[in-house]
Short mmCIF file of C-alpha atoms and ligand atoms in Angstrom, two decimals:
data_model
loop_
_atom_site.label_atom_id
_atom_site.label_comp_id
_atom_site.label_asym_id
_atom_site.label_seq_id
_atom_site.Cartn_x
_atom_site.Cartn_y
_atom_site.Cartn_z
CA UNK A 1 105.67 138.96 -29.32
CA UNK A 2 105.71 136.95 -26.07
CA UNK A 3 106.54 133.47 -27.31
CA UNK A 4 109.81 131.88 -28.34
CA UNK A 5 110.69 128.41 -29.59
CA UNK A 6 111.22 127.06 -26.04
CA UNK A 7 107.88 128.21 -24.65
CA UNK A 8 106.05 126.87 -27.71
CA UNK A 9 107.75 123.52 -27.23
CA UNK A 10 106.87 123.58 -23.53
CA UNK A 11 103.21 124.17 -24.40
CA UNK A 12 103.28 121.20 -26.78
CA UNK A 13 104.76 119.05 -24.04
CA UNK A 14 101.97 120.05 -21.65
CA UNK A 15 98.88 119.65 -23.86
CA UNK A 16 100.23 117.59 -26.79
CA UNK A 17 101.31 118.83 -30.23
CA UNK A 18 97.84 118.28 -31.72
CA UNK A 19 96.37 120.63 -29.12
CA UNK A 20 98.45 123.66 -30.11
CA UNK A 21 97.55 126.00 -33.00
CA UNK A 22 100.05 128.46 -34.49
CA UNK A 23 98.87 128.76 -38.10
CA UNK A 24 98.06 132.39 -38.94
CA UNK A 25 94.60 131.52 -40.33
CA UNK A 26 93.68 129.67 -37.14
CA UNK A 27 94.96 132.51 -34.97
CA UNK A 28 92.65 135.01 -36.69
CA UNK A 29 89.62 132.92 -35.70
CA UNK A 30 90.69 132.85 -32.04
CA UNK A 31 91.42 136.60 -31.98
CA UNK A 32 87.75 137.71 -32.12
CA UNK A 33 84.43 136.97 -30.40
CA UNK A 34 80.76 137.63 -31.20
CA UNK A 35 81.29 141.41 -31.24
CA UNK A 36 82.04 142.99 -34.59
CA UNK A 37 84.62 145.52 -33.49
CA UNK A 38 87.04 143.70 -31.13
CA UNK A 39 90.18 142.36 -32.82
CA UNK A 40 92.90 140.78 -30.71
CA UNK A 41 96.17 139.12 -31.51
CA UNK A 42 96.41 135.45 -30.49
CA UNK A 43 100.00 134.17 -30.75
CA UNK A 44 99.15 130.57 -29.95
CA UNK A 45 96.00 128.62 -29.04
CA UNK A 46 96.11 125.67 -26.65
CA UNK A 47 93.36 123.13 -25.87
CA UNK A 48 93.88 121.58 -22.43
CA UNK A 49 91.77 118.59 -21.43
CA UNK A 50 92.09 118.66 -17.64
CA UNK A 51 92.86 120.84 -14.65
CA UNK A 52 96.49 119.68 -14.43
CA UNK A 53 97.20 120.86 -17.98
CA UNK A 54 95.56 124.22 -17.25
CA UNK A 55 97.69 124.56 -14.13
CA UNK A 56 100.92 123.85 -16.02
CA UNK A 57 100.02 126.32 -18.81
CA UNK A 58 99.35 128.99 -16.18
CA UNK A 59 102.63 128.26 -14.39
CA UNK A 60 104.52 128.56 -17.67
CA UNK A 61 102.83 131.85 -18.53
CA UNK A 62 103.43 133.19 -15.02
CA UNK A 63 107.13 132.34 -15.10
CA UNK A 64 107.59 133.86 -18.58
CA UNK A 65 105.25 136.82 -18.22
CA UNK A 66 102.98 135.71 -21.09
CA UNK A 67 99.36 136.97 -21.14
CA UNK A 68 96.67 134.27 -21.14
CA UNK A 69 93.11 134.80 -22.40
CA UNK A 70 90.56 132.11 -21.59
CA UNK A 71 88.05 131.13 -24.25
CA UNK A 72 85.04 128.83 -24.38
CA UNK A 73 83.11 129.00 -27.68
CA UNK A 74 83.95 132.66 -28.32
CA UNK A 75 80.29 133.74 -28.61
CA UNK A 76 80.63 136.52 -26.04
CA UNK A 77 79.25 139.92 -26.95
CA UNK A 78 81.48 141.74 -24.46
CA UNK A 79 84.99 141.18 -25.88
CA UNK A 80 85.98 138.98 -22.92
CA UNK A 81 87.70 136.17 -24.87
CA UNK A 82 89.51 138.56 -27.25
CA UNK A 83 93.30 138.41 -26.64
CA UNK A 84 93.97 142.15 -26.71
CA UNK A 85 97.40 141.71 -25.07
CA UNK A 86 98.47 138.88 -27.38
CA UNK A 87 100.00 135.77 -25.88
CA UNK A 88 98.20 132.46 -25.26
CA UNK A 89 94.54 131.74 -25.92
CA UNK A 90 93.53 128.90 -23.62
CA UNK A 91 90.45 127.32 -25.19
CA UNK A 92 88.36 124.90 -23.12
CA UNK A 93 86.39 123.29 -25.95
CA UNK A 94 88.02 119.87 -25.40
CA UNK A 95 87.02 119.87 -21.72
CA UNK A 96 83.56 118.64 -22.57
CA UNK A 97 82.84 115.83 -20.13
CA UNK A 98 79.83 115.73 -17.82
CA UNK A 99 81.40 114.33 -14.66
CA UNK A 100 78.39 113.53 -12.49
CA UNK A 101 74.63 113.97 -12.61
CA UNK A 102 73.04 113.56 -9.21
CA UNK A 103 69.29 113.20 -9.75
CA UNK A 104 68.60 112.85 -6.04
CA UNK A 105 70.37 116.04 -5.02
CA UNK A 106 69.50 117.83 -8.28
CA UNK A 107 73.09 118.75 -9.10
CA UNK A 108 75.46 118.30 -12.02
CA UNK A 109 79.25 118.51 -12.06
CA UNK A 110 80.75 119.12 -15.49
CA UNK A 111 83.90 120.30 -17.18
CA UNK A 112 83.67 123.85 -18.40
CA UNK A 113 83.78 123.09 -22.12
CA UNK A 114 80.40 121.32 -22.05
CA UNK A 115 77.99 123.14 -24.39
CA UNK A 116 74.85 124.32 -22.64
CA UNK A 117 72.41 122.76 -25.10
CA UNK A 118 74.26 119.41 -24.97
CA UNK A 119 73.94 119.45 -21.19
CA UNK A 120 70.21 120.05 -21.31
CA UNK A 121 69.69 117.26 -23.84
CA UNK A 122 71.43 114.79 -21.52
CA UNK A 123 69.54 116.11 -18.48
CA UNK A 124 66.17 115.85 -20.26
CA UNK A 125 66.61 112.07 -20.49
CA UNK A 126 66.55 112.03 -16.68
CA UNK A 127 63.68 114.53 -16.42
CA UNK A 128 66.08 117.21 -15.23
CA UNK A 129 66.46 120.77 -16.41
CA UNK A 130 69.05 123.57 -16.23
CA UNK A 131 67.15 126.81 -16.95
CA UNK A 132 69.55 129.71 -17.80
CA UNK A 133 69.45 130.12 -21.59
CA UNK A 134 71.58 132.76 -23.28
CA UNK A 135 70.40 132.55 -26.86
CA UNK A 136 73.86 131.35 -27.86
CA UNK A 137 73.06 128.07 -26.08
CA UNK A 138 73.79 125.90 -29.13
CA UNK A 139 77.49 126.84 -28.84
CA UNK A 140 78.12 128.59 -25.51
CA UNK A 141 80.06 126.62 -22.90
CA UNK A 142 79.40 126.35 -19.18
CA UNK A 143 82.69 128.15 -18.42
CA UNK A 144 81.85 131.07 -20.71
CA UNK A 145 78.34 131.33 -19.30
CA UNK A 146 79.50 131.26 -15.66
CA UNK A 147 82.17 133.85 -16.46
CA UNK A 148 79.59 136.11 -18.14
CA UNK A 149 76.89 135.31 -15.54
CA UNK A 150 74.73 134.68 -18.59
CA UNK A 151 70.96 134.70 -18.57
CA UNK A 152 68.35 134.88 -21.29
CA UNK A 153 64.56 134.87 -21.69
CA UNK A 154 64.15 132.25 -18.91
CA UNK A 155 65.56 134.83 -16.46
CA UNK A 156 61.99 136.12 -16.02
CA UNK A 157 61.05 133.07 -14.01
CA UNK A 158 64.25 131.21 -13.28
CA UNK A 159 67.06 133.76 -12.88
CA UNK A 160 70.57 133.68 -14.36
CA UNK A 161 73.67 131.47 -14.08
CA UNK A 162 74.68 132.95 -10.72
CA UNK A 163 71.55 131.50 -9.11
CA UNK A 164 72.55 127.93 -10.01
CA UNK A 165 76.27 128.00 -9.24
CA UNK A 166 77.21 125.90 -6.21
CA UNK A 167 80.93 125.27 -6.62
CA UNK A 168 83.89 125.07 -8.95
CA UNK A 169 87.49 124.00 -9.41
CA UNK A 170 89.61 126.88 -10.69
CA UNK A 171 93.24 127.64 -11.49
CA UNK A 172 94.77 130.90 -10.30
CA UNK A 173 97.25 132.90 -12.44
CA UNK A 174 100.13 131.28 -10.49
CA UNK A 175 98.92 127.82 -11.50
CA UNK A 176 97.56 126.99 -8.02
CA UNK A 177 94.41 124.85 -8.13
CA UNK A 178 91.59 125.88 -5.77
CA UNK A 179 88.24 124.33 -4.92
CA UNK A 180 85.58 126.97 -4.27
CA UNK A 181 82.08 126.48 -2.83
CA UNK A 182 80.62 122.99 -2.65
CA UNK A 183 77.67 120.98 -3.89
CA UNK A 184 74.83 121.99 -1.58
CA UNK A 185 72.61 125.07 -1.32
CA UNK A 186 73.31 125.37 2.41
CA UNK A 187 77.05 125.79 1.88
CA UNK A 188 77.07 129.30 3.31
CA UNK A 189 80.04 129.56 5.66
CA UNK A 190 82.73 132.09 4.75
CA UNK A 191 83.19 134.20 1.65
CA UNK A 192 81.07 133.24 -1.34
CA UNK A 193 84.06 132.87 -3.66
CA UNK A 194 82.34 131.15 -6.60
CA UNK A 195 80.12 134.22 -6.90
CA UNK A 196 83.19 136.46 -7.22
CA UNK A 197 84.59 134.39 -10.07
CA UNK A 198 81.11 134.26 -11.66
CA UNK A 199 80.81 137.25 -14.02
CA UNK A 200 84.54 138.10 -13.81
CA UNK A 201 85.00 137.30 -17.52
CA UNK A 202 88.11 135.20 -16.94
CA UNK A 203 90.05 137.95 -15.16
CA UNK A 204 90.45 136.13 -11.82
CA UNK A 205 90.96 132.45 -12.57
CA UNK A 206 90.53 129.74 -15.17
CA UNK A 207 87.57 127.60 -14.13
CA UNK A 208 88.03 123.92 -14.94
CA UNK A 209 84.76 122.41 -13.69
CA UNK A 210 81.54 123.67 -12.15
CA UNK A 211 78.84 122.19 -9.92
CA UNK A 212 75.39 123.51 -10.77
CA UNK A 213 71.95 123.22 -9.24
CA UNK A 214 69.23 121.58 -11.34
CA UNK A 215 65.44 121.58 -11.40
CA UNK A 216 62.94 118.90 -12.34
CA UNK A 217 61.97 119.26 -16.00
CA UNK A 218 58.61 121.09 -16.26
CA UNK A 219 55.82 118.62 -17.02
CA UNK A 220 54.24 120.81 -19.68
CA UNK A 221 54.63 124.16 -21.36
CA UNK A 222 52.28 126.32 -23.42
CA UNK A 223 53.00 129.23 -25.73
CA UNK A 224 50.99 132.42 -26.02
CA UNK A 225 51.36 134.95 -28.82
CA UNK A 226 49.52 138.24 -28.37
CA UNK A 227 49.37 141.05 -30.92
CA UNK A 228 48.74 144.63 -29.77
CA UNK A 229 47.68 147.84 -31.50
CA UNK A 230 49.64 149.94 -29.01
CA UNK A 231 53.06 149.22 -27.55
CA UNK A 232 52.03 150.84 -24.26
CA UNK A 233 49.20 148.31 -23.89
CA UNK A 234 51.66 145.50 -24.57
CA UNK A 235 53.94 146.77 -21.81
CA UNK A 236 51.03 147.04 -19.40
CA UNK A 237 49.94 143.50 -20.28
CA UNK A 238 53.34 142.13 -19.22
CA UNK A 239 52.82 143.66 -15.80
CA UNK A 240 49.22 142.45 -15.61
CA UNK A 241 50.16 138.86 -16.44
CA UNK A 242 52.76 138.80 -13.68
CA UNK A 243 50.51 140.61 -11.19
CA UNK A 244 47.79 138.00 -11.81
CA UNK A 245 50.06 135.39 -10.26
CA UNK A 246 51.20 133.72 -13.48
CA UNK A 247 54.97 133.97 -13.89
CA UNK A 248 55.78 133.06 -17.51
CA UNK A 249 58.99 131.12 -18.05
CA UNK A 250 59.85 133.56 -20.83
CA UNK A 251 58.22 136.73 -22.05
CA UNK A 252 59.52 138.97 -24.81
CA UNK A 253 57.97 142.20 -26.07
CA UNK A 254 58.74 143.22 -29.64
CA UNK A 255 57.76 146.58 -31.11
CA UNK A 256 56.78 147.42 -34.67
CA UNK A 257 60.38 148.16 -35.74
CA UNK A 258 61.41 144.64 -34.66
CA UNK A 259 58.31 143.10 -36.27
CA UNK A 260 59.31 144.67 -39.60
CA UNK A 261 62.94 143.50 -39.35
CA UNK A 262 61.75 139.95 -38.57
CA UNK A 263 59.37 139.92 -41.53
CA UNK A 264 62.14 141.20 -43.82
CA UNK A 265 64.60 138.51 -42.78
CA UNK A 266 62.45 135.56 -41.68
CA UNK A 267 58.84 136.00 -42.86
CA UNK A 268 56.48 134.52 -40.26
CA UNK A 269 53.24 136.22 -41.23
CA UNK A 270 53.14 138.70 -38.35
CA UNK A 271 50.77 141.58 -39.22
CA UNK A 272 52.98 144.54 -40.15
CA UNK A 273 50.46 146.94 -38.66
CA UNK A 274 50.97 145.44 -35.19
CA UNK A 275 52.52 148.02 -32.90
CA UNK A 276 53.88 145.31 -30.61
CA UNK A 277 53.54 141.71 -29.65
CA UNK A 278 54.95 139.41 -27.11
CA UNK A 279 55.65 135.74 -27.19
CA UNK A 280 57.25 133.11 -25.03
CA UNK A 281 58.63 130.74 -27.65
CA UNK A 282 59.93 131.41 -31.16
CA UNK A 283 59.26 127.99 -32.68
CA UNK A 284 55.72 127.90 -31.45
CA UNK A 285 55.28 131.52 -32.47
CA UNK A 286 56.15 130.60 -36.05
CA UNK A 287 53.25 128.11 -36.01
CA UNK A 288 50.89 130.39 -34.16
CA UNK A 289 51.19 133.48 -36.38
CA UNK A 290 48.14 134.21 -38.55
CA UNK A 291 45.87 132.50 -36.02
CA UNK A 292 45.93 134.91 -33.09
CA UNK A 293 43.39 137.61 -32.29
CA UNK A 294 44.51 141.22 -31.91
CA UNK A 295 44.24 142.73 -28.44
C1 FAD B 301 73.23 135.30 -30.57
C2 FAD B 301 73.64 135.54 -29.13
C3 FAD B 301 72.65 135.75 -28.19
C4 FAD B 301 73.00 135.96 -26.85
N1 FAD B 301 72.00 136.14 -25.95
C5 FAD B 301 72.34 136.31 -24.65
C6 FAD B 301 71.30 136.46 -23.69
O1 FAD B 301 70.11 136.44 -24.00
N2 FAD B 301 71.68 136.62 -22.39
C7 FAD B 301 73.01 136.63 -22.01
O2 FAD B 301 73.31 136.78 -20.82
N3 FAD B 301 73.97 136.50 -22.91
C8 FAD B 301 73.69 136.35 -24.21
N4 FAD B 301 74.68 136.19 -25.12
C9 FAD B 301 76.05 136.25 -24.65
C10 FAD B 301 76.39 135.02 -23.84
O3 FAD B 301 76.52 135.46 -22.52
C11 FAD B 301 77.64 134.40 -24.29
O4 FAD B 301 77.42 134.01 -25.65
C12 FAD B 301 78.07 133.18 -23.51
O5 FAD B 301 77.91 133.31 -22.13
C13 FAD B 301 79.55 132.96 -23.76
O6 FAD B 301 79.87 131.60 -23.73
P1 FAD B 301 81.16 131.11 -24.53
O7 FAD B 301 81.41 129.70 -24.20
O8 FAD B 301 81.07 131.45 -25.96
O9 FAD B 301 82.30 131.99 -23.83
P2 FAD B 301 83.38 132.93 -24.51
O10 FAD B 301 82.73 133.92 -25.39
O11 FAD B 301 84.45 132.11 -25.10
O12 FAD B 301 83.97 133.66 -23.23
C14 FAD B 301 83.16 134.53 -22.48
C15 FAD B 301 83.97 135.05 -21.29
O13 FAD B 301 84.17 134.00 -20.36
C16 FAD B 301 85.56 133.82 -20.12
N5 FAD B 301 85.76 132.38 -19.95
C17 FAD B 301 85.37 131.39 -20.81
N6 FAD B 301 85.65 130.18 -20.28
C18 FAD B 301 86.23 130.41 -19.08
C19 FAD B 301 86.76 129.58 -18.05
N7 FAD B 301 86.75 128.24 -18.17
N8 FAD B 301 87.28 130.15 -16.96
C20 FAD B 301 87.32 131.49 -16.83
N9 FAD B 301 86.84 132.35 -17.76
C21 FAD B 301 86.30 131.80 -18.87
C22 FAD B 301 86.28 134.40 -21.32
O14 FAD B 301 87.57 134.83 -21.00
C23 FAD B 301 85.36 135.56 -21.65
O15 FAD B 301 85.65 136.67 -20.85
C24 FAD B 301 74.36 135.98 -26.46
C25 FAD B 301 75.36 135.76 -27.43
C26 FAD B 301 75.00 135.55 -28.75
C27 FAD B 301 76.09 135.31 -29.76
#
């Protein structure tokens, strides 16, 4: 046990009493992530709303030797947000403001608790697009995705989070606030510190906001579903599509075992005899099933 009455009170003073959880039922929720086997031991959960509050929480933990585990939405599949050492869980879900969208420079600056899908919905209204798409995008936060260097099916064409990260504000374990990187692509002088924090799973610093590169929203997209009698042919087709000069935004190959599990759980009408298929979009695939020729 790392916390006493005084440190709990100090945390309430920093973030506000309604931003501190100590109820045992709440703590269970914040002691796990998307993995099924990691179980930590949160002693208190705090919800800061700005960089100053993060800094003061980190100073308090540093002075009192209390472990801090950073958490976004807790969807990680790597155990990163699980508080194995106990102590404070610092959850960024209330840091959900988009600070600036710059349509001329194709950049966005946002607090780390912004949910990826929410960001893209706002960007779409300005014909802008942020490609990396871990399939937890309905819940995953920008901070969690930067810290996991998340990607997803769009990685085929567009790459992963790392490729869009320009800069960030972060808080070191001492509570010191640092600004890393900048807001332009040609910001190349010196060590590339944002890239060190990216993928570090919260072990180096607490990120409070990020500046990300954007792209224009694609004008159109089309979905292809192809069904194959042999999985080897399906694999070769992926290579042939790319070699022909067409780089699909997403491409996923599923073998017969996966086809059967899908049909058991979410019947779409995929032929069970198919050895493999690949598709670039699940929603469209649902519509397209039953209508596609076998290759
Ligand atoms: C159904 C599903 C599908 C997925 N598919 C993919 C996929 O296709 N590709 C892929 O790459 N990933 C995938 N993931 C994992 C994905 O990378 C994570 O879900 C996501 O990046 C985590 O975001 P989060 O907000 O939930 O972060 P959390 O799970 O809360 O935290 C993730 C890590 O980031 C750290 N962290 C969080 N916020 C901060 C911060 N502000 N500062 C410092 N550290 C911080 C945490 O300490 C932890 O180590 C999938 C997950 C699920 C559940």
